[in-house]
Every structure is written in structure tokens, then in C-alpha cells.
GROMACS .gro file of C-alpha atoms in nm:
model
  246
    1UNK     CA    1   5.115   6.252   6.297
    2UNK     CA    2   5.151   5.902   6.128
    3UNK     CA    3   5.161   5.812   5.790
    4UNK     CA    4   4.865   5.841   5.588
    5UNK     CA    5   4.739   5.490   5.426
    6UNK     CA    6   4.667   5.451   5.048
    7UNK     CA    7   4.588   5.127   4.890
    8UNK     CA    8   4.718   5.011   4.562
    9UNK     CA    9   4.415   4.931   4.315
   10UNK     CA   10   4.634   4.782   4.036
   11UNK     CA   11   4.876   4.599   3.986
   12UNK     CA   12   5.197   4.880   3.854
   13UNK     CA   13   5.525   4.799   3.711
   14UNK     CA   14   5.762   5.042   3.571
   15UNK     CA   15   6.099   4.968   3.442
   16UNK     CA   16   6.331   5.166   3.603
   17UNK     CA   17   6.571   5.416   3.306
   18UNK     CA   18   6.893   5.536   3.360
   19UNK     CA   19   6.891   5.890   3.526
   20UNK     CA   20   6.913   6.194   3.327
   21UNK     CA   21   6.889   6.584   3.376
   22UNK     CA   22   6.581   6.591   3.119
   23UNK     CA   23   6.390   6.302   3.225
   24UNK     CA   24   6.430   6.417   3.640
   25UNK     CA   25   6.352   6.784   3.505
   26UNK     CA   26   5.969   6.799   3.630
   27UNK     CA   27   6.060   6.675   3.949
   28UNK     CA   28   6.374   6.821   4.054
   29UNK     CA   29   6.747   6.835   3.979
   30UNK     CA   30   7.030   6.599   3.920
   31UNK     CA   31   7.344   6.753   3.979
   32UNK     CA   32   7.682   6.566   3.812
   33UNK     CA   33   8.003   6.690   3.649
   34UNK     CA   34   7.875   6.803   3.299
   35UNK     CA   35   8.179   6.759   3.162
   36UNK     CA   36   8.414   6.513   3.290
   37UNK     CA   37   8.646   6.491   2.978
   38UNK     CA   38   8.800   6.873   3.122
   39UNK     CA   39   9.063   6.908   3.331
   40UNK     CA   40   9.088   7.268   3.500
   41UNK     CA   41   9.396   7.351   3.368
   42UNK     CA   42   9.265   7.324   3.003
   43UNK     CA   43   8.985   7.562   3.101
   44UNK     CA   44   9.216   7.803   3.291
   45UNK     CA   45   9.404   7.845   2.940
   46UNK     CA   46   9.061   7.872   2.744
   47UNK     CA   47   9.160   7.565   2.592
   48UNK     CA   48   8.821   7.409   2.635
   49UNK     CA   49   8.470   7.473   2.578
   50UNK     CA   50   8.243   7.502   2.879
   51UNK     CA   51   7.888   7.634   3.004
   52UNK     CA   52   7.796   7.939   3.038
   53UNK     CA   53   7.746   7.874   3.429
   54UNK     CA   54   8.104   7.775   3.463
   55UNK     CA   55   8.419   7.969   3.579
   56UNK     CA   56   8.796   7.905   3.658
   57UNK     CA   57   8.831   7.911   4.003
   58UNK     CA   58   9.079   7.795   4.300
   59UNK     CA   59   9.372   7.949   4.109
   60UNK     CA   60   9.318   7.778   3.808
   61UNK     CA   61   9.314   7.481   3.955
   62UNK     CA   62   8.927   7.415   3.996
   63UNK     CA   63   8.639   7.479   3.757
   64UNK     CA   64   8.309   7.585   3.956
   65UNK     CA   65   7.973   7.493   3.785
   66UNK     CA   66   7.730   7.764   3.964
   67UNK     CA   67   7.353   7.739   3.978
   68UNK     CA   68   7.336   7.394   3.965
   69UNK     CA   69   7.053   7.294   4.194
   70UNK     CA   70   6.751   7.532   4.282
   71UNK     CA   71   6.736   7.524   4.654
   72UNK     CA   72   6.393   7.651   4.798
   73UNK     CA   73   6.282   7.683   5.140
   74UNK     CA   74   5.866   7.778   5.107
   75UNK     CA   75   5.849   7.786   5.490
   76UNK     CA   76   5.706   8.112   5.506
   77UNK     CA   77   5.348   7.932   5.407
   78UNK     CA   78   5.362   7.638   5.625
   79UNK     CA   79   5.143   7.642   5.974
   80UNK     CA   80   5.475   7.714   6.153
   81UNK     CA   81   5.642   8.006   5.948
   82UNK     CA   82   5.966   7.897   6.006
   83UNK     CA   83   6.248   7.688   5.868
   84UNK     CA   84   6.622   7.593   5.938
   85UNK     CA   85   6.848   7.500   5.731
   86UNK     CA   86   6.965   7.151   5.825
   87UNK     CA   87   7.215   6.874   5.702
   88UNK     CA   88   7.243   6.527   5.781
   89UNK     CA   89   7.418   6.225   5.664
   90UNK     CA   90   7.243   5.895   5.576
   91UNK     CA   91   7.406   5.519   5.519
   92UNK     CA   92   7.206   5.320   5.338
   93UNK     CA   93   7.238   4.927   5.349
   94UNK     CA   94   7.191   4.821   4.970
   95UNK     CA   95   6.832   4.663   4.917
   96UNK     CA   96   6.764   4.307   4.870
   97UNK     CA   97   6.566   4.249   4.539
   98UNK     CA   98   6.372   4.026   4.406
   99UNK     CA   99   6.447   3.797   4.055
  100UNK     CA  100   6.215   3.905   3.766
  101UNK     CA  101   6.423   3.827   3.426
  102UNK     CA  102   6.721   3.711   3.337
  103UNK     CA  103   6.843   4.115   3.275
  104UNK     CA  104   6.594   4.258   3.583
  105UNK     CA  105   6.530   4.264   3.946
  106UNK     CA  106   6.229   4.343   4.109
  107UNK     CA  107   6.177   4.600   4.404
  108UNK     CA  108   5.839   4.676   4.557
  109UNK     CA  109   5.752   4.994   4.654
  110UNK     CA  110   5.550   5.016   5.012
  111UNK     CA  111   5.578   5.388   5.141
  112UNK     CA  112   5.623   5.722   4.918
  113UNK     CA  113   5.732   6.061   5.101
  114UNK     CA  114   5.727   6.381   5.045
  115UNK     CA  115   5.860   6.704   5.168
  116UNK     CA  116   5.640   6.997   5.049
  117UNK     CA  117   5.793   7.290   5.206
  118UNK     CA  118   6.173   7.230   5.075
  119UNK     CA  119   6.400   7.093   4.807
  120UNK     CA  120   6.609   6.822   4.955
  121UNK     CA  121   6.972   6.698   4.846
  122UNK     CA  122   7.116   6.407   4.832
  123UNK     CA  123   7.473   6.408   4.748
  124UNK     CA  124   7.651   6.059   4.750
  125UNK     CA  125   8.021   5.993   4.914
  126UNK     CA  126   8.284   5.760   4.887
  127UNK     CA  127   8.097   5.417   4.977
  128UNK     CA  128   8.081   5.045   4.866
  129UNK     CA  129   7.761   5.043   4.675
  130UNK     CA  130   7.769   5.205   4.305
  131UNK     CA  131   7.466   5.296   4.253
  132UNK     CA  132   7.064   5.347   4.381
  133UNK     CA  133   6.729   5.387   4.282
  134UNK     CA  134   6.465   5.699   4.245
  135UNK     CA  135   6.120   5.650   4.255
  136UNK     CA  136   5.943   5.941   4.212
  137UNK     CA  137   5.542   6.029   4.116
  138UNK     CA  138   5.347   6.326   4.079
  139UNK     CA  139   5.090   6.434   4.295
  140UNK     CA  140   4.677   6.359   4.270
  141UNK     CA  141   4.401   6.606   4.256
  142UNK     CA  142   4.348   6.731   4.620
  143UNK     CA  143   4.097   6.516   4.840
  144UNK     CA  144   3.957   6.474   5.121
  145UNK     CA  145   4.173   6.204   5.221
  146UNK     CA  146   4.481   6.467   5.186
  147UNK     CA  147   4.330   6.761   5.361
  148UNK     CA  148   4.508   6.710   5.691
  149UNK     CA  149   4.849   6.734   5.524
  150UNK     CA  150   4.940   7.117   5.476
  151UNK     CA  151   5.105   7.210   5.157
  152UNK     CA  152   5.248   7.557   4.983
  153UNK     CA  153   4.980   7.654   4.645
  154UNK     CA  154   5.141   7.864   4.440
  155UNK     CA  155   5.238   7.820   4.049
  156UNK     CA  156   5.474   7.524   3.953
  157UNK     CA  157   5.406   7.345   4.322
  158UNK     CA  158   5.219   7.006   4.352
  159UNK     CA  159   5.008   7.158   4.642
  160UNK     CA  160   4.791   6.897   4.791
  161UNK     CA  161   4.740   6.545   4.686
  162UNK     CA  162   4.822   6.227   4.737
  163UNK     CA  163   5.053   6.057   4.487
  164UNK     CA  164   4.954   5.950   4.121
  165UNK     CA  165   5.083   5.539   4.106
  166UNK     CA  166   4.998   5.507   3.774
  167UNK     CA  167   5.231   5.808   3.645
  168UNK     CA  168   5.499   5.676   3.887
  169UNK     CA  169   5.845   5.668   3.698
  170UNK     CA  170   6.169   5.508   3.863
  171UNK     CA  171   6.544   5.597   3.734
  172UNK     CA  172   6.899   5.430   3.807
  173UNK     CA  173   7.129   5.673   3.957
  174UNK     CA  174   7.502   5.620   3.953
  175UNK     CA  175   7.743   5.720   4.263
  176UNK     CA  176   7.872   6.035   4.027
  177UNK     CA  177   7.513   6.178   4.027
  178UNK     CA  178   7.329   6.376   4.317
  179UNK     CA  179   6.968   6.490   4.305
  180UNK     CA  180   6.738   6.736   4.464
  181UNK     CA  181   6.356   6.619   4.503
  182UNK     CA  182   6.170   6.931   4.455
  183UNK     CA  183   5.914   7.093   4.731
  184UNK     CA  184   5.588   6.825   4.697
  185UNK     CA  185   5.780   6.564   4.474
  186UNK     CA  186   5.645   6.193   4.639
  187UNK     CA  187   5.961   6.003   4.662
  188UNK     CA  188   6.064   5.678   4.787
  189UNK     CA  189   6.316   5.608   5.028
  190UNK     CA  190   6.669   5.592   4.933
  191UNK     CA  191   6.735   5.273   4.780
  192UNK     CA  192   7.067   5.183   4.798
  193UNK     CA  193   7.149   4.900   4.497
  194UNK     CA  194   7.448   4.665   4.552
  195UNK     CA  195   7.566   4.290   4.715
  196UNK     CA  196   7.443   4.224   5.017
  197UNK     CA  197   7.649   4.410   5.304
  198UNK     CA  198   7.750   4.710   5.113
  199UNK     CA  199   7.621   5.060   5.165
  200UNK     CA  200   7.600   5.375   4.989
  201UNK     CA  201   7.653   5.680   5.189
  202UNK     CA  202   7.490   6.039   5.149
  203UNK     CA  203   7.496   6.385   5.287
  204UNK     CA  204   7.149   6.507   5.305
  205UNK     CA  205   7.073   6.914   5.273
  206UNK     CA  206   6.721   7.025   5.333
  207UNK     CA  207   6.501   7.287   5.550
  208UNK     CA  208   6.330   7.196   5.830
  209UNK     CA  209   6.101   7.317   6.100
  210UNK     CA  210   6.062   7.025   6.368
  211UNK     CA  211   5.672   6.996   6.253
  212UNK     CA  212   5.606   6.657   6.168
  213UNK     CA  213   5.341   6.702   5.919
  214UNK     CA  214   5.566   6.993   5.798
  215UNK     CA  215   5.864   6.819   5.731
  216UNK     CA  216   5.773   6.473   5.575
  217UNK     CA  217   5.468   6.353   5.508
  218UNK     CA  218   5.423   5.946   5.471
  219UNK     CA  219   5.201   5.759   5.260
  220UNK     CA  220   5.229   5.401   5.343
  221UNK     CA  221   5.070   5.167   5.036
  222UNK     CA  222   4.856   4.888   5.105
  223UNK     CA  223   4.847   4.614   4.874
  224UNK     CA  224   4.487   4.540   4.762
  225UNK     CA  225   4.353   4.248   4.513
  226UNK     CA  226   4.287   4.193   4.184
  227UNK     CA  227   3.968   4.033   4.032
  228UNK     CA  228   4.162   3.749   3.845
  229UNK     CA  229   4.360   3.707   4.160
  230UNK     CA  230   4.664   3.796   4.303
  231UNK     CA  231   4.783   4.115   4.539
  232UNK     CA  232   4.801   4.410   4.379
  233UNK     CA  233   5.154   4.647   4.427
  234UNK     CA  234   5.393   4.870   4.268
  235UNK     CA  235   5.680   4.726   4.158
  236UNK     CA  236   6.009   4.870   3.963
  237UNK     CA  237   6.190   4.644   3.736
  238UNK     CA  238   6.566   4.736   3.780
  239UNK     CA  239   6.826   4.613   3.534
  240UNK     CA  240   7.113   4.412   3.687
  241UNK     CA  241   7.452   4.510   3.686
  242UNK     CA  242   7.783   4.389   3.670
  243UNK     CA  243   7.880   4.670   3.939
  244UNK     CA  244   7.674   4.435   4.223
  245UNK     CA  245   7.948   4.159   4.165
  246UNK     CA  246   8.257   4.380   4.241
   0.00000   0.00000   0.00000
């Protein structure tokens, strides 16, 4: 099934914030080392002060931070019934942006996704790039223009809809930070930020079926136009950073 088509009937700009565990909270995870200042061996003589999720592990030699991410595979309501779990790796050339301000740039966003059956993970590696964007919104009311796209309805899931631009919010992840979109979350692409010719590398965790409508459903935004003139899109104002010039 191809991508569903919604067009844009304002003109949106957010300004993309730096990415923390209680901002991403009502639309998934971010998984990082909570405390980097520790070195295992001051934990593994109860020198230091940690979680209650964490534990000395590896002989001392690692600590292990459990729970971190909630992984869900909602499957078992989908047309299909089934699910495997899959992993995949994705390299990401860094974005080109546009110039807004001396202190932003300026990327446009043309397709949201969403996966409404699973969490999914994306867990940088070692790459050139430093750091990348997530653009996330909540979903819409259901409609009839979403009623072809099957989703799970239960408490605390989006369920139908097609995505809410004007509560759209966009965050600055570093390389040190992963995140899990949760089941239903509309998300944006990954967009890798750095000079041109770098890349940022990811391994990707997720459920899948091999249903198309199942796995990830498109919505492809259509710019429309504004009475006073002018196309109207959504656009995320990203600060610039000295990381881009390394």
C-alpha cells in the first residue's frame, strides 16, 4: 500500500530542544548512560550512588542499567497475528539544511511514519556525524481518511489517526543517546545532522510481520498555500553547532 497524502494547511515551525528523558517521555524512550561520572569499579566497592535499576555486573567490571527501554510487540491485534523480531542497521548520510538565522538551520519536514504495532530502537555506533534530529507528533482524532490503516486500541496507544502538525515537537539528539519511538508515535525519518559527506550509523531493533500497512505506515505532506501568499510547510529550526565543523 502507498503512502497516504496529507496536506499542510499552515505554515509550522518548531524550534528543535535538546533531547531529554522527560520531554521524549509521551512518546517513547531515550536510552543514555545516566551516569557517566561512575566508573564500575567505584560501584563494585559501593563507593558510588546509583539507581535503583542498576547492578555490578561482568565481575565488577561493568555496571548494567536494566529496564531501560519498554519493548512491545502488539502483533497479536494486527490483521496478520504475527510478529518477528527483527534487527537491521541503517547509515544515514547527514542532511543538507537550509540557513534561517545566524544561530539556526532550517529542515523541512515532507513524510512522517509510523509503526503502530511495535516500539522501534535506534541505537547509534561509532560514525562521523555527532548528532541527529527527532521529529515526532501525536496522533489526530480517527477519520475517514485513516480508516484503511489498521492500528492496536487499547489504553495509552494512539490508535488511529493521522498525525497532529500543529502539536509536532522536534529534539536534538547527541551520538551518546538512543531512543525507542513508541507503538503509533508519527516520526520522521532519521535525520542524520553533520558536514556534508559524513554519516551517522544505527542499529535498528523492532518487530515486524512483512505486512506493509502493518509495519510502517507513510504519510507523505503536501505543501498547500497561504492566503497572504507563500507555500505552506513544516519546518524545524535546528541550532548550529560547532560539532558540524570537526
Amino acid at each position: 500500500m502507498g503512502a497516504t497524502t496529507m496536506q499542510v494547511d499552515a505554515a509550522i515551525q518548531v524550534a528543535a530542544a535538546a533531547l531529554t528523558e522527560e520531554a521524549f517521555q509521551p512518546y517513547g524512550d531515550v536510552i543514555s548512560n545516566p551516569r557517566p561520572d561512575v566508573h564500575p569499579s567505584a560501584f563494585s566497592s559501593r563507593s558510588a550512588s546509583l539507581p535503583a535499576n542498576a547492578v555490578s555486573a561482568n565481575q565488577g567490571f561493568a555496571i548494567q542499567y536494566r529496564n531501560v527501554s519498554r519493548v512491545r510487540n502488539l502483533y497479536g491485534q494486527s490483521p496478520s497475528g504475527r510478529a518477528d523480531a527483527v534487527m537491521s542497521m541503517f547509515v544515514c548520510s547527514a542532511r543538507g539544511l537550509s540557513p534561517l538565522s545566524a544561530t539556526h538551520d532550517k529542515f523541512t519536514v515532507r513524510l512522517l511514519e509510523r509503526h503502530p504495532f511495535t516500539t522501534q530502537t535506534f541505537a547509534p555506533v561509532a560514525s562521523s556525524a555527532r548528532r541527529y534530529l527527532v521529529v515526532v507528533a501525536p496522533s489526530l482524532p480517527p477519520s475517514g481518511a485513516d480508516r484503511h490503516l489498521p492500528a492496536p486500541e487499547a489504553d495509552g496507544l494512539p490508535g488511529r489517526g493521522l498525525p497532529h502538525l500543529k502539536a509536532l515537537r522536534a529534539f536534538v539528539a547527541t551520538d551518546a543517546q538512543a531512543v525507542t519511538y513508541a507503538p503509533g508515535t508519527w516520526h520522521a525519518p532519521m535525520v542524520a545532522l553533520g558536514a556534508p559527506g559524513t554519516t551517522l550509523d544505527f542499529v535498528v531493533s523492532q518487530f515486524a510481520s512483512g505486512v506493509a500497512v502493518e509495519d510502517c505506515q507513510i504519510v507523505e505532506l503536501e505543501a498547500g498555500h497561504r492566503a497572504e501568499g507563500g507555500p505552506s510547510l513544516v519546518e524545524v529550526a535546528v541550532p548550529k553547532s560547532r560539532l558540524e565543523k570537526l
